[in-house]
Amino acid sequence: MPQSSAQVTAAEISRIAGVTRATVSNWRRRHEDFPAPSGGTESSPLYDLESVRTWLSARGHVSAATPSEELRTTLRLRAQSGGSGVSEGLLLLVLAAAGHSPETLTAVTESPDTDLVAHAQRDAETAADAMPAAGPVRFGAGDAAVLRALYACVRDAGGQAALGVLAERELEDSAASGAYLTPAPLADLLARLIPGSPSSVLDPACGGGTLLAAAARRGARELYGQDNLPVQTLRSAVSLMLTAPEAAVAVRAADSLRADAFPDLVVDAVLCNPPYGVRDWGHDELAYDPRWAYGVPARAESELAWVQHALAHLTPGGYAALLLPPATAGRASGRRVRAELVRSGALRAVIALPVGASVPLHVGLQVWVLQRPEPGGPERKSVLFVDTAADTAAGTATAAGRGGTAATARTRGGSRSASLDWDGITAHALGAWRAFTENPDIFEGEPGVAHAVGVVDLLDDVVDLTPARLVRSSRAEVDPAELSAEVEAARHGLVGAARSLARTAGREGWSTAGASAREWRTATASDLARGGALTLLRTLPEGARGRTDGGGSGQRPDAARAVLTGSDIARGSGPTGDSAELPSDTAPVIAVGDVLVRAVAGGDGSMARVADEEDAGALLGLHVHLFRPDPARLDAWFLAGFLGAEENIAGASTGSTVLTVSPGRLRVPLLPLEQQRRYGEAFRHVHELRAEARRATSLAEETARLLTHGLTGGQLLPSRDTVS
């Protein structure tokens, strides 16, 4: 029986053509030859893919979908038409494809279907030889479209992007739950909490390998991973081979607690983001397991089982960093195990993170840092507690404004991971941890943020290890005179910011467009780039090097250069990223007048801005698109205003949970340069208004925080005017 033709939705047509959904609706109404629906419902029609592509091609529309989106769509269409599952083979193919040159990949994508399938078969078999656990791979003629899309995705977006799409599809097909990616800044923080340079690292719940990749970037050369989901183990292994080709990689599929794949392995460090709240973790069958050196975990304490599993795999003196839910620190059922971890000196630090640092986003997670005791080693007299959640609400932020006053401003916790001040969180967590490890006995900490608590003080009836509770008592150590001076400085800064905001908001420069909104012809950024009006640059991901569109220098990034990140654009700060996190040869250098657009939509803050002197010379971050306009044809602020518009971003974004902006699909009105400059001046004013509002809001939060802490901590007294 012949297979049905692949069908696409109106949303997918808009992504293929690089237009908005409204444009597709207009095509359907205005063009009689637009393909008729071939399936679906009246409210959600489906269209024959080949008919749509033929119609678009006849009108000069080339595909504007990103390589990742093309691969994602092709996988969905293949499954829709009854194609067999070849996910393992495709994952292996990514590893092989990433080793080819862009020219080879282009030749493969342009070859006939028969040659393409044969080439892919050879590639997958070659990659399988490097994966002892991989099964046999068989590609057929029906796989040609997917194989072509995969090779193109690896060529244009890199192996990691292709891996993400394949794993995403496989996780959906397997109905897997609880599989979440550890955010890269958080993975980096956990890796940096391990002192020294560990050579061997284990992640017993490795997922996609994010934590092991972070360890590899810091010099680890033996990477061991285990995960319960086979697709995750293969994805992790391929990802690590791409990230650290010189490292020894061993990743196994099995339940780490019930079926430890490395029972005799001891490593320098363990990094882990284990599953939370699992009751069926093997409590009864593992009751006499030798790993429970600190006590048998209760049925409700799977997290404490993972803690002891990590300690069992460490060499004496080795460190582990685990991401755990806050309940682990205080649940009554875990009191005895927590007490033994504290008493033995195995627990060294508990670091509270702001809400939104990782899934589950509504919970403030904690990082536990542990060290396997050494026989005859030094006595551990205290445990470090850091509350970065409080510090994020009270820590120094750049929100006081780019070019604003020098008054200190603060950011609030509780936002999504992408919007958090990861630089501030990392700096304060690492600063406290390093100072503590250098000399725990004289560690002074920071009132209300970091505090070392004696072991004896922790061993009460509850053994509550919640950082917020244990650092709160240190607030009383603040000198009243110092706090009063800080409050006065913040108050003066707030008054000045409020006056500046009022002046900016009071400007009158707007007029109505008339009875109806103005309409204009538009062009996509891809069209403008092809016409030479602008240049589109980006920092290519790992595994996607060697092409010319990245604008890189071919050299290792200068460690002295800062990196401008998407968070910097959202917060309105200067470049704060670390060049050590960038690929070696693909980061463009930002120049004054460049237009910078965040690559991930959503969250608070600006989506776009024009680079100024503070940005100039910085390297472009991985999640930022750079548009370099020809000043004789495009005004930079005009371009930034329209590129960052909410409707424009929505129309050029793809994805479900994470919305990724396709830069080439962003649209810009075609206006004379003089009119562009008028709009550009207006957009510059809007940018200044937003910056002033952000600065005033931050200073108001800072002033309120200082007053509240001073009143509740006893350093400040209410004025007589407030007392009845």
Short mmCIF file of N, CA, C and O in Angstrom, two decimals, residues 227-279:
data_model
loop_
_atom_site.label_atom_id
_atom_site.label_comp_id
_atom_site.label_asym_id
_atom_site.label_seq_id
_atom_site.Cartn_x
_atom_site.Cartn_y
_atom_site.Cartn_z
N ASP A 227 22.96 6.47 32.58
CA ASP A 227 21.60 7.01 32.59
C ASP A 227 20.62 5.88 32.31
O ASP A 227 20.94 4.92 31.60
N ASN A 228 19.43 6.03 32.83
CA ASN A 228 18.41 4.99 32.68
C ASN A 228 17.81 4.95 31.28
O ASN A 228 17.22 3.95 30.89
N LEU A 229 17.92 6.05 30.52
CA LEU A 229 17.33 6.13 29.18
C LEU A 229 18.41 5.87 28.13
O LEU A 229 19.37 6.63 28.03
N PRO A 230 18.26 4.82 27.32
CA PRO A 230 19.29 4.53 26.30
C PRO A 230 19.55 5.69 25.36
O PRO A 230 20.70 5.94 24.98
N VAL A 231 18.49 6.42 24.95
CA VAL A 231 18.70 7.52 24.02
C VAL A 231 19.57 8.61 24.65
O VAL A 231 20.39 9.24 23.98
N GLN A 232 19.44 8.80 25.96
CA GLN A 232 20.25 9.79 26.64
C GLN A 232 21.71 9.36 26.73
O GLN A 232 22.63 10.18 26.61
N THR A 233 21.94 8.07 26.95
CA THR A 233 23.33 7.61 27.05
C THR A 233 24.05 7.75 25.72
O THR A 233 25.21 8.17 25.67
N LEU A 234 23.37 7.38 24.63
CA LEU A 234 24.01 7.50 23.33
C LEU A 234 24.21 8.96 22.97
O LEU A 234 25.26 9.35 22.43
N ARG A 235 23.21 9.79 23.26
CA ARG A 235 23.36 11.22 22.99
C ARG A 235 24.52 11.79 23.80
O ARG A 235 25.33 12.57 23.28
N SER A 236 24.61 11.39 25.07
CA SER A 236 25.68 11.89 25.92
C SER A 236 27.04 11.46 25.40
O SER A 236 27.98 12.26 25.34
N ALA A 237 27.16 10.20 24.99
CA ALA A 237 28.44 9.71 24.50
C ALA A 237 28.87 10.46 23.24
O ALA A 237 30.03 10.88 23.11
N VAL A 238 27.95 10.63 22.29
CA VAL A 238 28.28 11.34 21.06
C VAL A 238 28.64 12.79 21.36
O VAL A 238 29.62 13.34 20.84
N SER A 239 27.85 13.43 22.23
CA SER A 239 28.11 14.83 22.58
C SER A 239 29.49 15.00 23.20
O SER A 239 30.23 15.94 22.87
N LEU A 240 29.86 14.08 24.09
CA LEU A 240 31.16 14.18 24.75
C LEU A 240 32.30 13.93 23.78
O LEU A 240 33.37 14.55 23.88
N MET A 241 32.11 13.02 22.83
CA MET A 241 33.15 12.78 21.84
C MET A 241 33.34 13.99 20.93
O MET A 241 34.44 14.23 20.44
N LEU A 242 32.26 14.74 20.72
CA LEU A 242 32.39 15.96 19.94
C LEU A 242 33.06 17.06 20.75
O LEU A 242 33.88 17.83 20.24
N THR A 243 32.69 17.17 22.02
CA THR A 243 33.21 18.23 22.88
C THR A 243 34.66 17.99 23.26
O THR A 243 35.47 18.92 23.28
N ALA A 244 34.99 16.74 23.59
CA ALA A 244 36.34 16.41 24.06
C ALA A 244 36.83 15.17 23.32
O ALA A 244 36.87 14.07 23.88
N PRO A 245 37.20 15.31 22.05
CA PRO A 245 37.60 14.14 21.27
C PRO A 245 38.83 13.42 21.81
O PRO A 245 39.03 12.25 21.51
N GLU A 246 39.63 14.12 22.62
CA GLU A 246 40.83 13.49 23.16
C GLU A 246 40.56 12.75 24.47
O GLU A 246 41.45 12.04 24.98
N ALA A 247 39.37 12.87 25.02
CA ALA A 247 39.05 12.24 26.30
C ALA A 247 38.59 10.80 26.10
O ALA A 247 38.07 10.42 25.05
N ALA A 248 38.78 9.98 27.15
CA ALA A 248 38.25 8.62 27.17
C ALA A 248 36.82 8.68 27.69
O ALA A 248 36.58 9.17 28.80
N VAL A 249 35.86 8.22 26.90
CA VAL A 249 34.45 8.34 27.22
C VAL A 249 33.83 6.96 27.38
O VAL A 249 34.00 6.09 26.51
N ALA A 250 33.14 6.74 28.49
CA ALA A 250 32.40 5.50 28.72
C ALA A 250 31.05 5.86 29.31
O ALA A 250 30.97 6.36 30.44
N VAL A 251 29.98 5.60 28.56
CA VAL A 251 28.63 5.92 29.00
C VAL A 251 27.78 4.66 28.87
O VAL A 251 27.78 4.01 27.83
N ARG A 252 27.05 4.29 29.93
CA ARG A 252 26.28 3.05 29.96
C ARG A 252 24.81 3.34 30.26
O ARG A 252 24.49 4.33 30.94
N ALA A 253 23.95 2.46 29.79
CA ALA A 253 22.50 2.59 30.00
C ALA A 253 22.03 1.59 31.04
O ALA A 253 22.07 0.37 30.81
N ALA A 254 21.62 2.09 32.19
CA ALA A 254 21.07 1.26 33.27
C ALA A 254 20.74 2.18 34.43
O ALA A 254 21.18 3.33 34.49
N ASP A 255 19.97 1.66 35.39
CA ASP A 255 19.64 2.38 36.61
C ASP A 255 20.85 2.36 37.53
O ASP A 255 21.27 1.29 37.99
N SER A 256 21.42 3.51 37.82
CA SER A 256 22.67 3.57 38.59
C SER A 256 22.53 3.01 39.99
O SER A 256 23.46 2.39 40.51
N LEU A 257 21.38 3.23 40.63
CA LEU A 257 21.22 2.75 42.00
C LEU A 257 20.99 1.24 42.03
O LEU A 257 21.55 0.54 42.87
N ARG A 258 20.19 0.72 41.10
CA ARG A 258 19.88 -0.71 41.09
C ARG A 258 20.93 -1.54 40.34
O ARG A 258 21.16 -2.70 40.68
N ALA A 259 21.51 -0.97 39.30
CA ALA A 259 22.44 -1.73 38.45
C ALA A 259 23.63 -0.83 38.10
O ALA A 259 23.75 -0.36 36.97
N ASP A 260 24.50 -0.62 39.06
CA ASP A 260 25.66 0.24 38.87
C ASP A 260 26.56 -0.34 37.78
O ASP A 260 27.07 -1.45 37.91
N ALA A 261 26.75 0.41 36.69
CA ALA A 261 27.57 -0.07 35.58
C ALA A 261 29.06 0.02 35.88
O ALA A 261 29.86 -0.58 35.17
N PHE A 262 29.43 0.75 36.93
CA PHE A 262 30.85 0.93 37.28
C PHE A 262 31.04 0.60 38.77
O PHE A 262 31.46 1.46 39.55
N PRO A 263 30.74 -0.62 39.20
CA PRO A 263 30.75 -0.92 40.64
C PRO A 263 32.10 -0.75 41.32
O PRO A 263 32.17 -0.45 42.51
N ASP A 264 33.18 -0.92 40.57
CA ASP A 264 34.52 -0.84 41.18
C ASP A 264 35.25 0.45 40.83
O ASP A 264 36.42 0.62 41.17
N LEU A 265 34.57 1.36 40.19
CA LEU A 265 35.21 2.59 39.73
C LEU A 265 35.32 3.61 40.86
O LEU A 265 34.34 3.87 41.58
N VAL A 266 36.50 4.19 41.01
CA VAL A 266 36.67 5.35 41.89
C VAL A 266 37.26 6.47 41.04
O VAL A 266 38.16 6.23 40.23
N VAL A 267 36.75 7.67 41.22
CA VAL A 267 37.14 8.80 40.37
C VAL A 267 37.54 9.99 41.25
O VAL A 267 37.31 10.01 42.46
N ASP A 268 38.12 10.99 40.59
CA ASP A 268 38.53 12.20 41.31
C ASP A 268 37.34 13.05 41.71
O ASP A 268 37.40 13.78 42.71
N ALA A 269 36.27 13.02 40.89
CA ALA A 269 35.12 13.89 41.16
C ALA A 269 33.84 13.25 40.61
O ALA A 269 33.88 12.49 39.63
N VAL A 270 32.73 13.60 41.24
CA VAL A 270 31.40 13.19 40.78
C VAL A 270 30.56 14.45 40.64
O VAL A 270 30.51 15.28 41.56
N LEU A 271 29.92 14.60 39.49
CA LEU A 271 28.95 15.67 39.26
C LEU A 271 27.62 15.02 38.94
O LEU A 271 27.58 14.07 38.15
N CYS A 272 26.53 15.53 39.51
CA CYS A 272 25.27 14.83 39.29
C CYS A 272 24.08 15.75 39.53
O CYS A 272 24.06 16.53 40.49
N ASN A 273 23.08 15.63 38.64
CA ASN A 273 21.77 16.25 38.80
C ASN A 273 20.76 15.12 38.78
O ASN A 273 20.15 14.82 37.75
N PRO A 274 20.58 14.43 39.92
CA PRO A 274 19.78 13.20 39.93
C PRO A 274 18.28 13.49 39.86
O PRO A 274 17.84 14.62 40.09
N PRO A 275 17.49 12.45 39.54
CA PRO A 275 16.03 12.63 39.56
C PRO A 275 15.55 12.89 40.98
O PRO A 275 16.14 12.41 41.95
N TYR A 276 14.47 13.68 41.10
CA TYR A 276 13.98 14.08 42.41
C TYR A 276 12.68 13.35 42.76
O TYR A 276 11.88 13.00 41.88
N GLY A 277 12.48 13.14 44.06
CA GLY A 277 11.19 12.65 44.55
C GLY A 277 10.81 11.27 44.06
O GLY A 277 9.62 10.97 43.93
N VAL A 278 11.78 10.40 43.81
CA VAL A 278 11.49 9.05 43.32
C VAL A 278 11.37 8.10 44.51
O VAL A 278 12.33 7.93 45.27
N ARG A 279 10.21 7.49 44.68
CA ARG A 279 10.02 6.56 45.80
C ARG A 279 10.42 5.13 45.41
O ARG A 279 10.87 4.36 46.26
#
